[in-house]
């Protein structure tokens, strides 16, 4: 009987979606008992409005923003689309390693190259800003979803603002994992998603600085200060607020220590393995491991049978396995890019999860790579 069949599993795919926190489940259950529309002026409506406003304050605290800056959306993808498509007439400049929801929202955008570790080339950004005509919007993520590499967003914002550009940052993978402060970063727009924090899927936010006015994607009502029409998703928003509060007040295990230990043991156990983005600043919860000669999807399936859940890169393409544009932008050859898995830790990860992963992964490598059979 496999470990998976016995029911003992280790979930190490938090960058795809993090399990619901107990406090979030409680907040959502309480919200389910509320009746009313937050736009209604009667007592029931005002009660619901207070619940939405409390969650808005909690999310604002996570983002280093004011509650008035928080616009609730249906997730990080919608937040990115609102930011990228909300300023008609501006030329768009995005990094080459952005999430697909940014790249697809701005298919004609100029792309900022990255170095071998995945960090944006600031000199190239300066050239792109100087060469184009008209005002720009620059979008650079805070933490890469595949490698965990942290981008120099504050420096990006300084260069962009000097040229009159609006700056957007996809902070979906950074919130709750690295310090986050919209004003300190110097950005005008900041995207967030609840389910990366242990909140519910289907709820996110775009933090919009005062004086910045993206055109709404969804029209039909005055909700969210006329920026996103439609009755607010009370249950999801309440869960988002609780997840934001928990990320700040109950951060959980030392994920960087767990991740660093995992990498040390993996590098020692399997000669030839590489850590993508090593050498650059990285968020402490994620590692991207390349095992040349073994396809990433093969590794994922073998680990799944051993009771460990990981990803072969990003998990946002409806199960499709395709070459990573992130690793391609970093200059990795196809054989290396195709041999990568992403291991991402979260609020309920333990040393036992790391042990189970390293044991299963090393055994798999020795089984599938002939040169390691005697190791």
CSV table of C-alpha atoms in Angstrom, one decimal:
chain,number,residue,atom,x,y,z
A,1,UNK,CA,0.0,0.0,0.0
A,2,UNK,CA,1.4,3.4,-0.9
A,3,UNK,CA,1.7,6.3,1.6
A,4,UNK,CA,-1.1,8.1,-0.3
A,5,UNK,CA,-3.4,5.1,-0.1
A,6,UNK,CA,-2.8,4.9,3.7
A,7,UNK,CA,-4.0,8.5,3.9
A,8,UNK,CA,-0.8,10.1,5.2
A,9,UNK,CA,0.0,13.0,2.9
A,10,UNK,CA,2.1,16.1,3.0
A,11,UNK,CA,0.7,19.1,1.2
A,12,UNK,CA,3.6,21.2,-0.2
A,13,UNK,CA,1.9,23.2,-2.9
A,14,UNK,CA,0.9,26.4,-1.0
A,15,UNK,CA,1.9,28.7,-3.9
A,16,UNK,CA,-1.0,27.0,-5.8
A,17,UNK,CA,-3.5,27.3,-3.0
A,18,UNK,CA,-3.1,27.1,0.8
A,19,UNK,CA,-5.4,25.1,2.9
A,20,UNK,CA,-8.2,27.0,4.7
A,21,UNK,CA,-7.1,28.3,8.1
A,22,UNK,CA,-9.4,27.4,11.1
A,23,UNK,CA,-9.9,31.1,11.9
A,24,UNK,CA,-11.0,31.6,8.3
A,25,UNK,CA,-13.4,28.8,8.4
A,26,UNK,CA,-15.0,30.3,11.5
A,27,UNK,CA,-15.2,33.8,10.1
A,28,UNK,CA,-16.9,32.4,6.9
A,29,UNK,CA,-19.4,30.4,9.0
A,30,UNK,CA,-20.4,33.5,10.9
A,31,UNK,CA,-20.8,35.4,7.7
A,32,UNK,CA,-23.1,32.7,6.3
A,33,UNK,CA,-25.5,33.5,9.1
A,34,UNK,CA,-25.8,37.1,8.1
A,35,UNK,CA,-28.7,38.3,5.9
A,36,UNK,CA,-28.7,41.4,3.8
A,37,UNK,CA,-27.1,43.4,1.1
A,38,UNK,CA,-24.2,45.7,2.2
A,39,UNK,CA,-25.7,48.4,0.1
A,40,UNK,CA,-29.0,48.3,1.9
A,41,UNK,CA,-29.7,51.0,4.5
A,42,UNK,CA,-31.8,48.9,6.9
A,43,UNK,CA,-30.4,47.2,10.0
A,44,UNK,CA,-29.6,43.9,8.3
A,45,UNK,CA,-27.8,45.7,5.5
A,46,UNK,CA,-25.8,47.8,7.9
A,47,UNK,CA,-24.7,44.7,9.8
A,48,UNK,CA,-23.4,43.1,6.6
A,49,UNK,CA,-21.7,46.4,5.7
A,50,UNK,CA,-19.8,46.4,9.0
A,51,UNK,CA,-18.6,42.9,8.3
A,52,UNK,CA,-17.3,43.9,4.9
A,53,UNK,CA,-15.7,47.1,6.4
A,54,UNK,CA,-13.9,45.1,9.1
A,55,UNK,CA,-12.5,42.7,6.5
A,56,UNK,CA,-11.4,45.7,4.4
A,57,UNK,CA,-9.5,47.1,7.4
A,58,UNK,CA,-7.8,43.7,7.9
A,59,UNK,CA,-6.7,43.4,4.3
A,60,UNK,CA,-5.5,47.0,4.3
A,61,UNK,CA,-3.3,46.3,7.4
A,62,UNK,CA,-1.8,43.3,5.6
A,63,UNK,CA,-0.9,45.5,2.6
A,64,UNK,CA,0.3,48.6,4.5
A,65,UNK,CA,-2.6,50.6,3.0
A,66,UNK,CA,-5.7,52.4,4.1
A,67,UNK,CA,-9.1,50.8,4.0
A,68,UNK,CA,-10.3,53.2,1.4
A,69,UNK,CA,-7.6,51.9,-1.0
A,70,UNK,CA,-8.8,48.3,-0.9
A,71,UNK,CA,-11.0,47.2,-3.9
A,72,UNK,CA,-12.4,43.7,-3.5
A,73,UNK,CA,-12.3,41.5,-6.6
A,74,UNK,CA,-12.9,37.8,-7.4
A,75,UNK,CA,-9.2,37.0,-7.1
A,76,UNK,CA,-5.7,38.0,-8.0
A,77,UNK,CA,-6.3,37.4,-11.7
A,78,UNK,CA,-9.1,39.9,-11.8
A,79,UNK,CA,-7.1,42.4,-9.8
A,80,UNK,CA,-4.2,42.1,-12.3
A,81,UNK,CA,-6.6,42.6,-15.2
A,82,UNK,CA,-8.2,45.6,-13.6
A,83,UNK,CA,-4.7,47.2,-13.1
A,84,UNK,CA,-3.4,46.4,-16.6
A,85,UNK,CA,-6.6,47.2,-18.5
A,86,UNK,CA,-7.8,50.1,-16.4
A,87,UNK,CA,-5.6,52.8,-18.0
A,88,UNK,CA,-6.4,53.0,-21.7
A,89,UNK,CA,-3.8,54.9,-23.7
A,90,UNK,CA,-0.9,54.1,-21.5
A,91,UNK,CA,1.9,52.0,-23.0
A,92,UNK,CA,2.5,48.9,-20.9
A,93,UNK,CA,5.9,47.6,-19.7
A,94,UNK,CA,5.9,44.3,-17.7
A,95,UNK,CA,8.7,42.0,-16.6
A,96,UNK,CA,9.3,38.8,-18.6
A,97,UNK,CA,8.6,36.6,-15.6
A,98,UNK,CA,5.2,37.9,-14.6
A,99,UNK,CA,2.2,35.7,-13.9
A,100,UNK,CA,0.2,34.7,-16.9
A,101,UNK,CA,-2.7,36.9,-15.8
A,102,UNK,CA,-0.5,39.9,-16.3
A,103,UNK,CA,1.0,38.7,-19.6
A,104,UNK,CA,-2.4,37.8,-21.0
A,105,UNK,CA,-3.9,41.1,-20.0
A,106,UNK,CA,-1.1,43.0,-21.7
A,107,UNK,CA,-0.1,40.9,-24.7
A,108,UNK,CA,1.5,43.8,-26.6
A,109,UNK,CA,3.5,45.1,-23.6
A,110,UNK,CA,7.2,45.6,-23.8
A,111,UNK,CA,9.0,43.1,-21.6
A,112,UNK,CA,11.8,43.8,-19.1
A,113,UNK,CA,14.4,41.0,-19.3
A,114,UNK,CA,15.8,39.3,-16.2
A,115,UNK,CA,19.2,38.0,-15.3
A,116,UNK,CA,20.1,34.3,-14.8
A,117,UNK,CA,18.7,34.4,-11.2
A,118,UNK,CA,15.4,35.9,-12.4
A,119,UNK,CA,15.8,39.4,-11.2
A,120,UNK,CA,14.7,42.2,-13.5
A,121,UNK,CA,17.3,44.2,-15.4
A,122,UNK,CA,16.9,47.8,-14.1
A,123,UNK,CA,19.0,49.3,-16.8
A,124,UNK,CA,16.8,47.7,-19.4
A,125,UNK,CA,13.7,49.1,-17.7
A,126,UNK,CA,15.3,52.6,-17.8
A,127,UNK,CA,15.9,52.2,-21.6
A,128,UNK,CA,12.3,51.0,-22.2
A,129,UNK,CA,11.0,54.0,-20.2
A,130,UNK,CA,13.2,56.4,-22.1
A,131,UNK,CA,12.5,55.0,-25.6
A,132,UNK,CA,8.8,55.0,-25.7
A,133,UNK,CA,6.4,57.8,-26.4
A,134,UNK,CA,3.6,58.8,-23.9
A,135,UNK,CA,2.9,57.9,-20.3
A,136,UNK,CA,3.5,54.3,-19.3
A,137,UNK,CA,2.2,51.7,-16.8
A,138,UNK,CA,4.9,49.4,-15.4
A,139,UNK,CA,4.0,46.1,-13.8
A,140,UNK,CA,6.6,44.0,-11.8
A,141,UNK,CA,5.7,41.3,-9.4
A,142,UNK,CA,6.9,41.2,-5.8
A,143,UNK,CA,7.6,37.5,-5.5
A,144,UNK,CA,7.8,35.1,-8.4
A,145,UNK,CA,5.3,32.3,-8.2
A,146,UNK,CA,7.6,29.7,-9.6
A,147,UNK,CA,11.0,30.5,-8.1
A,148,UNK,CA,10.2,32.7,-5.1
A,149,UNK,CA,12.6,35.4,-6.3
A,150,UNK,CA,12.0,38.8,-4.8
A,151,UNK,CA,12.0,41.7,-7.3
A,152,UNK,CA,13.5,45.1,-6.4
A,153,UNK,CA,10.0,46.7,-6.7
A,154,UNK,CA,10.9,49.9,-4.8
A,155,UNK,CA,13.7,50.6,-7.2
A,156,UNK,CA,11.5,49.8,-10.1
A,157,UNK,CA,8.9,52.3,-8.8
A,158,UNK,CA,11.6,55.0,-8.3
A,159,UNK,CA,12.7,54.7,-11.9
A,160,UNK,CA,9.2,54.5,-13.3
A,161,UNK,CA,7.8,57.4,-11.3
A,162,UNK,CA,10.7,59.6,-12.5
A,163,UNK,CA,9.3,59.1,-16.0
A,164,UNK,CA,5.7,59.7,-15.0
A,165,UNK,CA,4.7,56.1,-15.1
A,166,UNK,CA,2.0,54.4,-13.0
A,167,UNK,CA,3.4,51.3,-11.2
A,168,UNK,CA,1.5,48.1,-10.5
A,169,UNK,CA,2.8,45.2,-8.4
A,170,UNK,CA,1.4,41.7,-8.3
A,171,UNK,CA,2.0,40.9,-4.6
A,172,UNK,CA,-0.1,37.7,-4.6
A,173,UNK,CA,2.8,35.4,-3.7
A,174,UNK,CA,4.4,38.0,-1.4
A,175,UNK,CA,1.5,38.8,1.0
A,176,UNK,CA,2.0,37.2,4.3
A,177,UNK,CA,5.5,35.9,3.3
A,178,UNK,CA,7.6,39.0,2.9
A,179,UNK,CA,7.1,42.5,4.5
A,180,UNK,CA,4.4,44.3,2.5
A,181,UNK,CA,3.8,48.0,2.5
A,182,UNK,CA,2.2,49.7,-0.6
A,183,UNK,CA,3.5,53.2,0.2
A,184,UNK,CA,7.0,52.0,1.1
A,185,UNK,CA,7.2,50.1,-2.2
A,186,UNK,CA,6.1,53.2,-4.0
A,187,UNK,CA,3.6,51.5,-6.2
A,188,UNK,CA,0.1,52.8,-7.2
A,189,UNK,CA,-1.6,49.4,-7.6
A,190,UNK,CA,-1.1,46.2,-5.6
A,191,UNK,CA,-2.8,42.9,-6.3
A,192,UNK,CA,-3.7,40.3,-3.6
A,193,UNK,CA,-5.4,36.9,-3.4
A,194,UNK,CA,-7.0,35.3,-0.4
A,195,UNK,CA,-6.4,31.6,-1.2
A,196,UNK,CA,-2.6,32.0,-1.1
A,197,UNK,CA,-2.9,33.0,2.6
A,198,UNK,CA,-5.1,30.2,3.8
A,199,UNK,CA,-8.3,32.1,2.8
A,200,UNK,CA,-11.0,31.1,0.3
A,201,UNK,CA,-10.5,30.9,-3.4
A,202,UNK,CA,-12.5,33.4,-5.5
A,203,UNK,CA,-11.7,36.5,-3.5
A,204,UNK,CA,-8.9,39.0,-3.9
A,205,UNK,CA,-8.2,42.7,-3.9
A,206,UNK,CA,-6.6,45.5,-5.9
A,207,UNK,CA,-5.1,48.1,-3.6
A,208,UNK,CA,-5.4,51.5,-5.4
A,209,UNK,CA,-3.5,54.5,-4.1
A,210,UNK,CA,-5.4,57.7,-3.6
A,211,UNK,CA,-5.5,59.7,-6.8
A,212,UNK,CA,-5.2,56.6,-9.0
A,213,UNK,CA,-8.4,55.8,-11.0
A,214,UNK,CA,-8.5,52.7,-13.1
A,215,UNK,CA,-11.5,52.3,-15.3
A,216,UNK,CA,-13.7,49.5,-14.0
A,217,UNK,CA,-13.8,46.2,-15.8
A,218,UNK,CA,-17.3,45.3,-14.4
A,219,UNK,CA,-20.0,47.9,-14.5
A,220,UNK,CA,-23.5,48.1,-13.3
A,221,UNK,CA,-23.4,49.5,-9.8
A,222,UNK,CA,-21.6,51.8,-7.4
A,223,UNK,CA,-20.0,49.1,-5.3
A,224,UNK,CA,-16.3,49.3,-4.2
A,225,UNK,CA,-16.4,53.1,-4.8
A,226,UNK,CA,-17.6,52.6,-8.4
A,227,UNK,CA,-14.5,50.5,-9.2
A,228,UNK,CA,-16.0,47.1,-9.3
A,229,UNK,CA,-19.8,46.6,-9.7
A,230,UNK,CA,-21.8,43.8,-8.2
A,231,UNK,CA,-22.9,42.8,-4.7
A,232,UNK,CA,-19.9,42.1,-2.5
A,233,UNK,CA,-19.0,38.4,-1.8
A,234,UNK,CA,-19.6,38.7,1.9
A,235,UNK,CA,-18.5,35.2,2.8
A,236,UNK,CA,-15.4,35.3,0.7
A,237,UNK,CA,-14.5,38.8,1.9
A,238,UNK,CA,-14.9,37.8,5.6
A,239,UNK,CA,-12.6,34.8,5.0
A,240,UNK,CA,-10.1,37.0,3.2
A,241,UNK,CA,-10.1,39.4,6.2
A,242,UNK,CA,-9.5,36.6,8.7
A,243,UNK,CA,-6.7,35.2,6.6
A,244,UNK,CA,-5.0,38.6,6.3
A,245,UNK,CA,-5.2,39.0,10.1
A,246,UNK,CA,-3.9,35.5,10.7
A,247,UNK,CA,-1.0,36.0,8.3
A,248,UNK,CA,0.1,39.0,10.4
A,249,UNK,CA,-0.8,37.8,13.9
A,250,UNK,CA,-0.3,34.1,13.7
A,251,UNK,CA,2.4,33.5,11.0
A,252,UNK,CA,3.1,29.9,12.0
A,253,UNK,CA,6.3,28.0,11.5
A,254,UNK,CA,9.7,29.4,10.5
A,255,UNK,CA,9.3,28.6,6.8
A,256,UNK,CA,12.7,29.9,5.7
A,257,UNK,CA,14.4,27.5,8.1
A,258,UNK,CA,12.3,24.6,6.9
A,259,UNK,CA,12.9,25.5,3.2
A,260,UNK,CA,16.7,26.0,3.8
A,261,UNK,CA,16.9,22.6,5.5
A,262,UNK,CA,15.0,21.0,2.7
A,263,UNK,CA,17.4,22.5,0.1
A,264,UNK,CA,20.5,21.5,2.0
A,265,UNK,CA,19.3,17.9,2.3
A,266,UNK,CA,18.2,17.7,-1.3
A,267,UNK,CA,21.5,19.0,-2.7
A,268,UNK,CA,23.4,16.6,-0.5
A,269,UNK,CA,21.2,13.6,-1.4
A,270,UNK,CA,21.0,14.1,-5.1
A,271,UNK,CA,24.1,15.2,-7.0
A,272,UNK,CA,23.4,17.4,-10.0
A,273,UNK,CA,20.2,18.9,-8.6
A,274,UNK,CA,19.9,22.7,-9.0
A,275,UNK,CA,17.9,25.3,-7.1
A,276,UNK,CA,16.4,27.9,-9.5
A,277,UNK,CA,17.0,31.5,-8.4
A,278,UNK,CA,19.6,30.6,-5.8
A,279,UNK,CA,21.8,33.6,-5.3
A,280,UNK,CA,18.9,36.1,-5.6
A,281,UNK,CA,16.7,37.2,-2.7
A,282,UNK,CA,13.9,34.8,-2.3
A,283,UNK,CA,10.7,34.4,-0.3
A,284,UNK,CA,11.4,31.8,2.5
A,285,UNK,CA,8.5,29.4,1.7
A,286,UNK,CA,9.4,28.1,-1.8
A,287,UNK,CA,12.1,26.3,-3.6
A,288,UNK,CA,12.3,25.4,-7.3
A,289,UNK,CA,14.3,22.3,-7.9
A,290,UNK,CA,15.7,21.0,-11.2
A,291,UNK,CA,16.6,17.3,-11.6
A,292,UNK,CA,18.0,17.1,-15.1
A,293,UNK,CA,16.9,13.9,-16.9
A,294,UNK,CA,13.6,13.5,-15.1
A,295,UNK,CA,10.6,15.4,-16.3
A,296,UNK,CA,8.9,17.6,-13.8
A,297,UNK,CA,5.5,16.0,-14.3
A,298,UNK,CA,7.1,12.5,-13.8
A,299,UNK,CA,8.4,13.7,-10.4
A,300,UNK,CA,5.1,15.2,-9.5
A,301,UNK,CA,3.3,11.9,-10.2
A,302,UNK,CA,5.9,9.8,-8.3
A,303,UNK,CA,5.7,12.1,-5.3
A,304,UNK,CA,1.9,12.0,-5.4
A,305,UNK,CA,2.1,8.2,-5.1
A,306,UNK,CA,4.4,8.7,-2.1
A,307,UNK,CA,1.9,11.0,-0.4
A,308,UNK,CA,3.5,14.4,-1.2
A,309,UNK,CA,1.8,17.1,-3.2
A,310,UNK,CA,4.0,19.5,-5.2
A,311,UNK,CA,3.8,21.3,-8.6
A,312,UNK,CA,5.7,21.2,-11.9
A,313,UNK,CA,6.0,25.0,-12.0
A,314,UNK,CA,2.9,27.2,-11.9
A,315,UNK,CA,-0.5,25.6,-11.2
A,316,UNK,CA,-2.7,28.1,-13.0
A,317,UNK,CA,-3.1,26.6,-16.5
A,318,UNK,CA,-5.9,24.2,-16.0
A,319,UNK,CA,-3.6,21.2,-15.6
A,320,UNK,CA,-1.7,21.9,-18.8
A,321,UNK,CA,2.0,21.1,-18.6
A,322,UNK,CA,4.1,23.4,-20.8
A,323,UNK,CA,7.5,25.0,-20.8
A,324,UNK,CA,8.0,27.7,-18.1
A,325,UNK,CA,8.3,31.2,-19.5
A,326,UNK,CA,9.9,32.1,-16.3
A,327,UNK,CA,12.8,29.7,-16.6
A,328,UNK,CA,13.0,30.5,-20.3
A,329,UNK,CA,13.4,34.2,-19.5
A,330,UNK,CA,16.2,33.2,-17.0
A,331,UNK,CA,18.1,31.5,-19.9
A,332,UNK,CA,17.5,27.9,-18.8
A,333,UNK,CA,17.6,25.3,-21.6
A,334,UNK,CA,14.5,23.3,-22.3
A,335,UNK,CA,15.8,20.1,-20.7
A,336,UNK,CA,16.5,21.9,-17.4
A,337,UNK,CA,13.2,23.9,-17.5
A,338,UNK,CA,11.3,20.6,-18.1
A,339,UNK,CA,12.9,18.9,-15.1
A,340,UNK,CA,11.7,21.4,-12.5
A,341,UNK,CA,9.4,21.0,-9.6
A,342,UNK,CA,8.2,23.7,-7.2
A,343,UNK,CA,7.9,22.9,-3.5
A,344,UNK,CA,6.0,25.5,-1.5
A,345,UNK,CA,5.4,25.6,2.2
A,346,UNK,CA,2.7,27.4,4.2
A,347,UNK,CA,1.1,28.1,7.5
A,348,UNK,CA,0.6,24.4,8.5
A,349,UNK,CA,3.9,22.9,7.1
A,350,UNK,CA,6.0,20.9,9.5
A,351,UNK,CA,9.5,19.3,9.7
A,352,UNK,CA,7.8,16.0,9.1
A,353,UNK,CA,6.5,17.2,5.8
A,354,UNK,CA,10.0,18.2,4.8
A,355,UNK,CA,11.3,14.8,5.9
A,356,UNK,CA,8.7,13.0,3.9
A,357,UNK,CA,9.5,15.0,0.8
A,358,UNK,CA,13.3,14.6,1.0
A,359,UNK,CA,13.0,10.8,1.6
A,360,UNK,CA,10.5,10.3,-1.2
A,361,UNK,CA,12.2,12.6,-3.7
A,362,UNK,CA,15.7,11.1,-3.1
A,363,UNK,CA,14.4,7.6,-3.5
A,364,UNK,CA,12.6,8.6,-6.7
A,365,UNK,CA,15.8,10.2,-8.1
A,366,UNK,CA,17.9,7.0,-7.3
A,367,UNK,CA,15.2,4.9,-9.0
A,368,UNK,CA,14.8,7.1,-12.2
A,369,UNK,CA,18.4,8.4,-12.7
A,370,UNK,CA,20.7,5.4,-13.4
A,371,UNK,CA,23.9,7.3,-12.4
A,372,UNK,CA,22.4,7.8,-8.9
A,373,UNK,CA,21.5,4.1,-8.3
A,374,UNK,CA,24.6,3.5,-6.3
A,375,UNK,CA,24.5,6.7,-4.4
